[in-house]
GROMACS .gro file of C-alpha atoms in nm:
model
  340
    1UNK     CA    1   6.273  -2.462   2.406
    2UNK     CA    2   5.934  -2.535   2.206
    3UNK     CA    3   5.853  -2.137   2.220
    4UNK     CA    4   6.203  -2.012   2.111
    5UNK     CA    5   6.178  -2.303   1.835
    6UNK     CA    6   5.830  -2.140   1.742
    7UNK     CA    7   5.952  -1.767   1.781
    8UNK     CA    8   6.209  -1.827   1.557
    9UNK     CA    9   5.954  -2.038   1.298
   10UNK     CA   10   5.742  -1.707   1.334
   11UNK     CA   11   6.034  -1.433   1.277
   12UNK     CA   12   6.120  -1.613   0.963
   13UNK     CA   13   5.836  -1.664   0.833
   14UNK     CA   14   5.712  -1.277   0.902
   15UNK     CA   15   6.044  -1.128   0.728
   16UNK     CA   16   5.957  -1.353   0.411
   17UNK     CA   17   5.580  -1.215   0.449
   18UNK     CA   18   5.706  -0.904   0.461
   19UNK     CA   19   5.857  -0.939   0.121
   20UNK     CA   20   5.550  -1.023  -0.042
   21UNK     CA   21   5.365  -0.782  -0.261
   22UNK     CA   22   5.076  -0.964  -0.480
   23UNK     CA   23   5.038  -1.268  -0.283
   24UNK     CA   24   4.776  -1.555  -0.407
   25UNK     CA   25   4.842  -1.824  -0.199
   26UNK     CA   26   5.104  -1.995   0.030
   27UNK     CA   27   5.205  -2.324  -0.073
   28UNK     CA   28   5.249  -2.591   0.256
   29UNK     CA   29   5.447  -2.894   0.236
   30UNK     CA   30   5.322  -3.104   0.493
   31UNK     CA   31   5.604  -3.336   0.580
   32UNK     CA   32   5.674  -3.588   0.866
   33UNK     CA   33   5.969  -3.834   0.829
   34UNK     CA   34   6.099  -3.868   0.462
   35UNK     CA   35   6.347  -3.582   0.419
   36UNK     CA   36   6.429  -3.787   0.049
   37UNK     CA   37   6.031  -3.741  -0.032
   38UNK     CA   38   6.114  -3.392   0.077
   39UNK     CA   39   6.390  -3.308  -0.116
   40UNK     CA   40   6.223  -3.472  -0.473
   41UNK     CA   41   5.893  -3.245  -0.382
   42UNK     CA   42   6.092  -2.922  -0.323
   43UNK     CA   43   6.302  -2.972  -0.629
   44UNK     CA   44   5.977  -3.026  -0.817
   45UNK     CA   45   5.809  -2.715  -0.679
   46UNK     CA   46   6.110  -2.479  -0.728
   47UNK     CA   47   6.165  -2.573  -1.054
   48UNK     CA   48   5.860  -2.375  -1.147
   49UNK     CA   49   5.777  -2.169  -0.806
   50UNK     CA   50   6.085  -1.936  -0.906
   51UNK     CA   51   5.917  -1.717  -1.154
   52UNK     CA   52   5.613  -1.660  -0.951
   53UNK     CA   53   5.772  -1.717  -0.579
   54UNK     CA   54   5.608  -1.321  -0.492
   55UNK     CA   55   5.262  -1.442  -0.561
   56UNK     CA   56   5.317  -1.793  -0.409
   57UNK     CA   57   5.554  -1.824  -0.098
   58UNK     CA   58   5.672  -2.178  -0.003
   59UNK     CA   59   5.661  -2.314   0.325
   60UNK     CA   60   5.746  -2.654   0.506
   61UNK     CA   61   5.533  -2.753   0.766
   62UNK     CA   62   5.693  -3.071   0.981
   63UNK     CA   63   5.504  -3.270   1.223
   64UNK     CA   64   5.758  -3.424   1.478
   65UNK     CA   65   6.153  -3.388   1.543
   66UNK     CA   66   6.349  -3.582   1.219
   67UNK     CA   67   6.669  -3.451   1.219
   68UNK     CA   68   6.672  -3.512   0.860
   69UNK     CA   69   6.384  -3.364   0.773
   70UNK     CA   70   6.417  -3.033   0.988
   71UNK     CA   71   6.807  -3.027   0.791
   72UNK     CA   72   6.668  -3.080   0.474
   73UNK     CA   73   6.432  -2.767   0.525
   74UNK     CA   74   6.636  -2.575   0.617
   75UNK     CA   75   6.883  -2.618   0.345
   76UNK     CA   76   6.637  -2.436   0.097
   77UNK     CA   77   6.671  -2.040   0.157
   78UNK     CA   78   6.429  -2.026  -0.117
   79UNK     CA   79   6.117  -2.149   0.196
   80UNK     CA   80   6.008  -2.100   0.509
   81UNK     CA   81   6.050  -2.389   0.739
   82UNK     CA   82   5.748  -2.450   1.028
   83UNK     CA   83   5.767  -2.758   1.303
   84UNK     CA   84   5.542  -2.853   1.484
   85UNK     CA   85   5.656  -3.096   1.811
   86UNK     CA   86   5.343  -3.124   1.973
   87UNK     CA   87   5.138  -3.185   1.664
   88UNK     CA   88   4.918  -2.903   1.746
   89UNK     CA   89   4.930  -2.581   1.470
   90UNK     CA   90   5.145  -2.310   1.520
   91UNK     CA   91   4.903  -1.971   1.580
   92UNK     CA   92   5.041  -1.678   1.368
   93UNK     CA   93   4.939  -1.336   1.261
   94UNK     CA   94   5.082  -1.303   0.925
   95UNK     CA   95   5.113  -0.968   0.768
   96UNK     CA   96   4.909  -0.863   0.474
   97UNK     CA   97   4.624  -1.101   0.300
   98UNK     CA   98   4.683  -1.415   0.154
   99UNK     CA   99   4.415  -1.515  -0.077
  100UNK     CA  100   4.407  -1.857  -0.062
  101UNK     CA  101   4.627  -2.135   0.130
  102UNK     CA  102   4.779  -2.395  -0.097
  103UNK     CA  103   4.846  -2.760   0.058
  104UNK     CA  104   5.063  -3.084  -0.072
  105UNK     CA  105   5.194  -3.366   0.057
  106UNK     CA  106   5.572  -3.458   0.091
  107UNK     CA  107   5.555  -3.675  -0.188
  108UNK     CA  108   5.426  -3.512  -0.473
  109UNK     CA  109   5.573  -3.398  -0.812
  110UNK     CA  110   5.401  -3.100  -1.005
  111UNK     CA  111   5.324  -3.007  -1.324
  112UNK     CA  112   5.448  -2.714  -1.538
  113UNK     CA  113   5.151  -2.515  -1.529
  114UNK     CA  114   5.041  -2.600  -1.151
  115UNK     CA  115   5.049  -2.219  -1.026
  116UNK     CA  116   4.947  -2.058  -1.319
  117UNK     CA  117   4.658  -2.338  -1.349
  118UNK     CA  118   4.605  -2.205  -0.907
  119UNK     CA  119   4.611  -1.860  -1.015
  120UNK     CA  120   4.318  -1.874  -1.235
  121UNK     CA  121   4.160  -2.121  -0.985
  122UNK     CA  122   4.148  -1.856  -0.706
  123UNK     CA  123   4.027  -1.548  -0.933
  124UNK     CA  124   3.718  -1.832  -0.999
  125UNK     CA  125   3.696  -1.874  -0.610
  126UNK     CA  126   3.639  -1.544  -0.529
  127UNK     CA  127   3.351  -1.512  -0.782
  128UNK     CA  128   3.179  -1.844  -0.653
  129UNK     CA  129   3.140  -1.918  -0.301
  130UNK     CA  130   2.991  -2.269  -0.414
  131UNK     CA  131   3.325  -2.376  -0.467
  132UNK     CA  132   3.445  -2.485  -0.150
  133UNK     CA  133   3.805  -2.597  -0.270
  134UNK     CA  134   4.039  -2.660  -0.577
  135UNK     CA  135   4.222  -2.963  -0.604
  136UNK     CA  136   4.496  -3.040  -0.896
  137UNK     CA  137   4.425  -3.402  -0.836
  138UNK     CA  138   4.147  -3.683  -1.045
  139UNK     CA  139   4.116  -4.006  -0.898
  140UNK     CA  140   4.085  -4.139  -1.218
  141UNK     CA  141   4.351  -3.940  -1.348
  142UNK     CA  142   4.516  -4.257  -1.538
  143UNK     CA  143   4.668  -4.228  -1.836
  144UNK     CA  144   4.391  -4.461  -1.953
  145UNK     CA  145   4.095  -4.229  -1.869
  146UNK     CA  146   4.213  -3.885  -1.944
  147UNK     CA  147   4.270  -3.692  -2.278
  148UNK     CA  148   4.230  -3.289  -2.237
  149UNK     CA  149   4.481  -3.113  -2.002
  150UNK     CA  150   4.205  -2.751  -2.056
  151UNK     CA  151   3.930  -2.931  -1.932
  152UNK     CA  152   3.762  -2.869  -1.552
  153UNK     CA  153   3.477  -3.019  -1.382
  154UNK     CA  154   3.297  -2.952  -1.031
  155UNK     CA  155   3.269  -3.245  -0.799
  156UNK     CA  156   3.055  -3.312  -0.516
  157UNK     CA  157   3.333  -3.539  -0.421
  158UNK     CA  158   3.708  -3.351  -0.216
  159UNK     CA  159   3.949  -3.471  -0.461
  160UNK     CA  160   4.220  -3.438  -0.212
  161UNK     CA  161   4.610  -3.466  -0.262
  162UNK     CA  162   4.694  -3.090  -0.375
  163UNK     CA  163   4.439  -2.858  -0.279
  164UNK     CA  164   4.392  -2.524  -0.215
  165UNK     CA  165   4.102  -2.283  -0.009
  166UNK     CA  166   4.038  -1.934   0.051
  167UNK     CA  167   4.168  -1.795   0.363
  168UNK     CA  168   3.774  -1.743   0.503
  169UNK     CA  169   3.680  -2.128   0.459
  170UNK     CA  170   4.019  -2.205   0.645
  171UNK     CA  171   3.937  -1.980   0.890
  172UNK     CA  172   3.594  -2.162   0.904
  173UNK     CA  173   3.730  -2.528   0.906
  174UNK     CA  174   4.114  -2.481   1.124
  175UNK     CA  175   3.944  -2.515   1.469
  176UNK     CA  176   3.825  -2.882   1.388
  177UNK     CA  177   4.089  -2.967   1.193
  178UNK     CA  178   4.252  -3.314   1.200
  179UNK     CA  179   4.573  -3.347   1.421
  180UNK     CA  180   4.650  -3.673   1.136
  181UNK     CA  181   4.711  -3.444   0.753
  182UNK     CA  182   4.596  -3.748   0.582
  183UNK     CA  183   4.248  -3.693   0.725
  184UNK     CA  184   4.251  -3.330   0.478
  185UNK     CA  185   3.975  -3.503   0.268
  186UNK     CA  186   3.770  -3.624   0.554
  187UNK     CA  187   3.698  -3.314   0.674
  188UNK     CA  188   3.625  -3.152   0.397
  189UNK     CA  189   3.409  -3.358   0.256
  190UNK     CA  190   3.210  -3.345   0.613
  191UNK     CA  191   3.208  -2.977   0.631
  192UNK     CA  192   3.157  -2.874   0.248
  193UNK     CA  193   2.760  -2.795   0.341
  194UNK     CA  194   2.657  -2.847  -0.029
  195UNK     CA  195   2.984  -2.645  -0.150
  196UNK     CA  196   3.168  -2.803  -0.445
  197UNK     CA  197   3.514  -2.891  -0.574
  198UNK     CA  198   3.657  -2.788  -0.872
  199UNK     CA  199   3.922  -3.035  -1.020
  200UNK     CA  200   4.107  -3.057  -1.349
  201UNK     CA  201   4.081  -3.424  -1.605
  202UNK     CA  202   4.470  -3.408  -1.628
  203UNK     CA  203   4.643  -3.385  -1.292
  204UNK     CA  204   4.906  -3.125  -1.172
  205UNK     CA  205   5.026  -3.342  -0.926
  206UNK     CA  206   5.167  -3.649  -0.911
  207UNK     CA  207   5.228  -3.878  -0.619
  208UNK     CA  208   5.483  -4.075  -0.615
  209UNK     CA  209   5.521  -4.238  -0.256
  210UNK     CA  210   5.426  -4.544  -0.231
  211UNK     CA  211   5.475  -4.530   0.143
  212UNK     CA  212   5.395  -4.197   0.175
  213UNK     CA  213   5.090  -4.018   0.214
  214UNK     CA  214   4.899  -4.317  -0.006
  215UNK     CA  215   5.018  -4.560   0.257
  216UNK     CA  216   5.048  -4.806  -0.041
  217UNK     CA  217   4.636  -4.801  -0.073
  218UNK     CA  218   4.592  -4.871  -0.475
  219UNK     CA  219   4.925  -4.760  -0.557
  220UNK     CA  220   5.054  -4.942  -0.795
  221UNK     CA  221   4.662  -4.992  -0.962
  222UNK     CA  222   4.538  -4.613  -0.918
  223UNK     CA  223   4.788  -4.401  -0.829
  224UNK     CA  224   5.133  -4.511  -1.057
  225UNK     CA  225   4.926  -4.486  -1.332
  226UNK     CA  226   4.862  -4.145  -1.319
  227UNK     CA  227   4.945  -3.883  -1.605
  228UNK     CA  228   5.112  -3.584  -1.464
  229UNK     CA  229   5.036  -3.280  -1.720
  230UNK     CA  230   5.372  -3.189  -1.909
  231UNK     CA  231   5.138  -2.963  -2.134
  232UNK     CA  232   5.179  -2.595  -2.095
  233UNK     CA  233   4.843  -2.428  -2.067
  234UNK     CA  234   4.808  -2.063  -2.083
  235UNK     CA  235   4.547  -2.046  -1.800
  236UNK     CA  236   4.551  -1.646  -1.840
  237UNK     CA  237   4.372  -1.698  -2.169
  238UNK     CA  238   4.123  -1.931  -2.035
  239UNK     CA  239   3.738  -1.801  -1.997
  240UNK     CA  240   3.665  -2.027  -1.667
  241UNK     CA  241   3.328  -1.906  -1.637
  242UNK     CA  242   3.163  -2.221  -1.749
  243UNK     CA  243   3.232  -2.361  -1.390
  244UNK     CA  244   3.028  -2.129  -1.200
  245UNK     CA  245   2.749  -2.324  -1.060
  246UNK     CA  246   2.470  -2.164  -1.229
  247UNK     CA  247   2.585  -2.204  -1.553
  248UNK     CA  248   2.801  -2.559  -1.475
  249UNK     CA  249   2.455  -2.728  -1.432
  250UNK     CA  250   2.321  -2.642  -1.733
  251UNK     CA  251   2.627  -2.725  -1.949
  252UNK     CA  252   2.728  -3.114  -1.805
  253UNK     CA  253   2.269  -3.156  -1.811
  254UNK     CA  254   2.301  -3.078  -2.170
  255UNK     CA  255   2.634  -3.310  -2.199
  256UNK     CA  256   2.459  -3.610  -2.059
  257UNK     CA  257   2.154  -3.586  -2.258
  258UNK     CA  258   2.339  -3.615  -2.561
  259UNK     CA  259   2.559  -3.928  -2.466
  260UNK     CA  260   2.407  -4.235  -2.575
  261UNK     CA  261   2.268  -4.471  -2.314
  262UNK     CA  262   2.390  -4.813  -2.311
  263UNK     CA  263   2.219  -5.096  -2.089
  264UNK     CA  264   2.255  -5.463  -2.013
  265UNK     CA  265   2.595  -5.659  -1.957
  266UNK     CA  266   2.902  -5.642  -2.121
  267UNK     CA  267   2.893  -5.219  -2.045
  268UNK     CA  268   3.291  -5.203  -2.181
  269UNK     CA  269   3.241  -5.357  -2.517
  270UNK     CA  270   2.945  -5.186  -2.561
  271UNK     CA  271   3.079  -4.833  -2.506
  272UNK     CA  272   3.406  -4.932  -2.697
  273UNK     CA  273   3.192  -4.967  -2.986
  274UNK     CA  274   2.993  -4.668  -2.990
  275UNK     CA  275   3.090  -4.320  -3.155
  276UNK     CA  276   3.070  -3.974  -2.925
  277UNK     CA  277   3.010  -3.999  -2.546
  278UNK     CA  278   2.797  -4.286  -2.393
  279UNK     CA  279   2.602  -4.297  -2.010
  280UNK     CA  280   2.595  -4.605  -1.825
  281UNK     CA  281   2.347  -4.609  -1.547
  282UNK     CA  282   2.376  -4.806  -1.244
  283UNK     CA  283   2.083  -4.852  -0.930
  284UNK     CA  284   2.293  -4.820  -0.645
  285UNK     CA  285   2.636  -4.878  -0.481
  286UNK     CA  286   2.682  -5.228  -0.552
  287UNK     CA  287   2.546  -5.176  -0.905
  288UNK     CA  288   2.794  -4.845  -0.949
  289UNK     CA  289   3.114  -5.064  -0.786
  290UNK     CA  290   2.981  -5.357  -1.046
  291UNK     CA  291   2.994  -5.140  -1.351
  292UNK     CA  292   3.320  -4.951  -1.234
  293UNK     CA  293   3.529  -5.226  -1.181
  294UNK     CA  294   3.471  -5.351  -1.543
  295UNK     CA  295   3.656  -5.000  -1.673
  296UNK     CA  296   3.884  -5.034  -1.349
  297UNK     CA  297   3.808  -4.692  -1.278
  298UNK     CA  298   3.771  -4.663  -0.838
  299UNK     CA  299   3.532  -4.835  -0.666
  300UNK     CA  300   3.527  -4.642  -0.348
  301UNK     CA  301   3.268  -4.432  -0.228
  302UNK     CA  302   3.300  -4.191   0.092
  303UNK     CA  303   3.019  -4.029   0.261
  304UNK     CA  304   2.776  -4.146   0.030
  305UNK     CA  305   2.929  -4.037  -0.286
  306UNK     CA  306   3.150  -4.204  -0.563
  307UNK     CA  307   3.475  -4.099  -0.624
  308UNK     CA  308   3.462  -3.770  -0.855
  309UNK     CA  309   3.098  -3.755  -0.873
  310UNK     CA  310   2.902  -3.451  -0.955
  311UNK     CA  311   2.520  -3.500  -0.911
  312UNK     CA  312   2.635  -3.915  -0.893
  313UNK     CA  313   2.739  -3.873  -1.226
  314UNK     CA  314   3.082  -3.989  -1.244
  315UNK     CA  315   3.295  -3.910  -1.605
  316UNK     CA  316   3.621  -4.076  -1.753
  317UNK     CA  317   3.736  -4.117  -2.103
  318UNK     CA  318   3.724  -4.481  -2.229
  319UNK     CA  319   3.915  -4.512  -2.483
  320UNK     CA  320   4.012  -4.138  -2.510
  321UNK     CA  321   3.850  -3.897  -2.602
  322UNK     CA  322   3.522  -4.074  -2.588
  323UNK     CA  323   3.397  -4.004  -2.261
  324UNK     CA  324   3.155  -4.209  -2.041
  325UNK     CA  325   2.951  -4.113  -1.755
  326UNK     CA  326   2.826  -4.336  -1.500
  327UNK     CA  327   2.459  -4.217  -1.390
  328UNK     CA  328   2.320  -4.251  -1.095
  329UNK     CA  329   1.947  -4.320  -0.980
  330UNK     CA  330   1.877  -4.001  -0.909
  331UNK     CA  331   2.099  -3.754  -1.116
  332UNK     CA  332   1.857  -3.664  -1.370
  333UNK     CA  333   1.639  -3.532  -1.127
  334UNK     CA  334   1.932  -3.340  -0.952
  335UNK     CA  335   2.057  -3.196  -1.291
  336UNK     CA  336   1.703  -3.086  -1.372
  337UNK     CA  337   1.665  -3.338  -1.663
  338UNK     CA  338   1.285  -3.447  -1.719
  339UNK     CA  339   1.326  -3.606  -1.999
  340UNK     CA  340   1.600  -3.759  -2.301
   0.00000   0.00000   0.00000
């Protein structure tokens, strides 16, 4: 039964291949057991998928047997629907060359330019090999701490929740991967070998599970919060190059310098009173969880790095636009910056 269930996954899935002519990537919902969470994130994806559904297939990838989640799947002729009832990946040889591989969760809304925003992302990919990933999700994507849907920044940090990599790098990392999907940014972050993320200010996702793929971790403090883009940006137009690594250094070195340091207690009245962009610099952990949870941006830190860090430096707006970058002990020296 489980290899006529996969040979008919696999004939599917190669006829809708087969219609394919300027692929960029395929776009995997990874869903389990909440065919309503299924049905919202479909909905949201088709709503804008339609124009562009030749350059970015859709697919449904369920771990386990729900009856209402296999029904659900296959209700949609506009997808290709993928189970897996052993939890172990399904092996296929799919005709012609996808670019990239595009992954969200069950429970995630997008925004209105998410695939023209992933389109532009890849053409950067294939330039950069530094970049490791592209994620449409900020941790501190609240409402409170963002301001300019154009604006992109590379993180030392896997952003996680909507992400997409080349085809090579999945190549690299699908014979260790996780049999648990929520484990995506674990290893990532332990395989990215000095590789970066890129990910936007304003998101192009937007969770909205609270028992989903969050588990209920922070939601209704990080992740309700969030501002979901509803601006449409013409990513076509946009001149990306700023991001490649060489000259992305430069650029956020010359950023910091001119933000104004502020020391002592008190680091949110302080910055609320000063005009342009301000650094806050903190010793260690402790000192960095100290100063964050006085803005209420996240705490956390995972393999040794804060949440959306780049070089330790981690940047939010408070209050929009001013933006303020929490510095860590040794980012000058990492950035290249001898002296302010």
């Amino acid at each position: 039964m489980k290899a006529l269930v996969q040979d008919l996954q696999l004939k599917g899935l190669q006829r809708r291949m087969n219609k394919i002519q300027t692929p960029v990537a395929a776009v995997v919902v990874m869903a389990c057991n909440r065919a309503d969470y299924l049905e919202r994130t479909i909905k949201s994806i088709l709503k804008y998928q339609n124009a562009v559904a030749s350059k970015f297939p859709l697919f449904v990838s369920q771990d386990g047997s729900d009856p209402q989640v296999r029904k659900k799947a296959l209700s949609y002729d506009q997808l290709t629907h993928m189970q897996h009832l052993d939890s172990k990946l399904v092996q296929t040889e799919r005709p012609g060359e996808l670019i990239a591989y595009y992954k969200i969760a069950h429970d995630m809304e997008i925004a209105p330019d998410f695939f023209d925003y992933f389109e532009a992302a890849a053409a950067l990919m294939e330039k950069d090999k530094t970049i490791m990933a592209v994620s449409s999700w900020n941790d501190n994507g609240q409402k409170q701490f963002v301001h300019d849907p154009e604006i992109l920044y590379r993180s030392d940090f896997f952003p996680g929740l909507g992400w997409m990599l080349t085809k090579p790098t999945w190549n690299e990392l699908s014979p260790k991967w996780p049999k648990a999907y929520w484990d995506d940014w674990l290893r990532l972050q332990e395989n990215h070998k000095g590789r970066q993320f890129i990910r936007p200010e304003v998101c192009r996702t937007y969770n909205f599970g609270e028992h989903g793929s969050s588990l209920g971790q922070f939601f209704r403090q990080y992740l309700e919060p969030i501002k979901l883009n509803d601006v449409q940006v013409d990513w076509k137009s946009k001149d990306l190059s700023y991001l490649m690594e060489d000259k992305y250094i430069k650029l956020f070195a010359e950023i910091l310098k001119n933000a104004k340091p502020i020391n002592g207690a008190d680091a949110v009245l302080k910055a609320s009173n000063v005009q342009g962009d301000v650094r806050v610099h903190y010793e260690d952990q402790p000192d960095f969880e100290r100063i964050a949870r006085q803005f209420g941006v996240f705490q956390e830190w995972k393999d040794g790095v804060p949440r959306t860090a780049y070089k330790g430096v981690v940047v939010f707006r408070y209050p929009p636009p001013r933006r303020v970058f929490l510095v860590g002990p040794k980012s000058f020296e990492l950035l290249g910056i001898k002296s302010v």
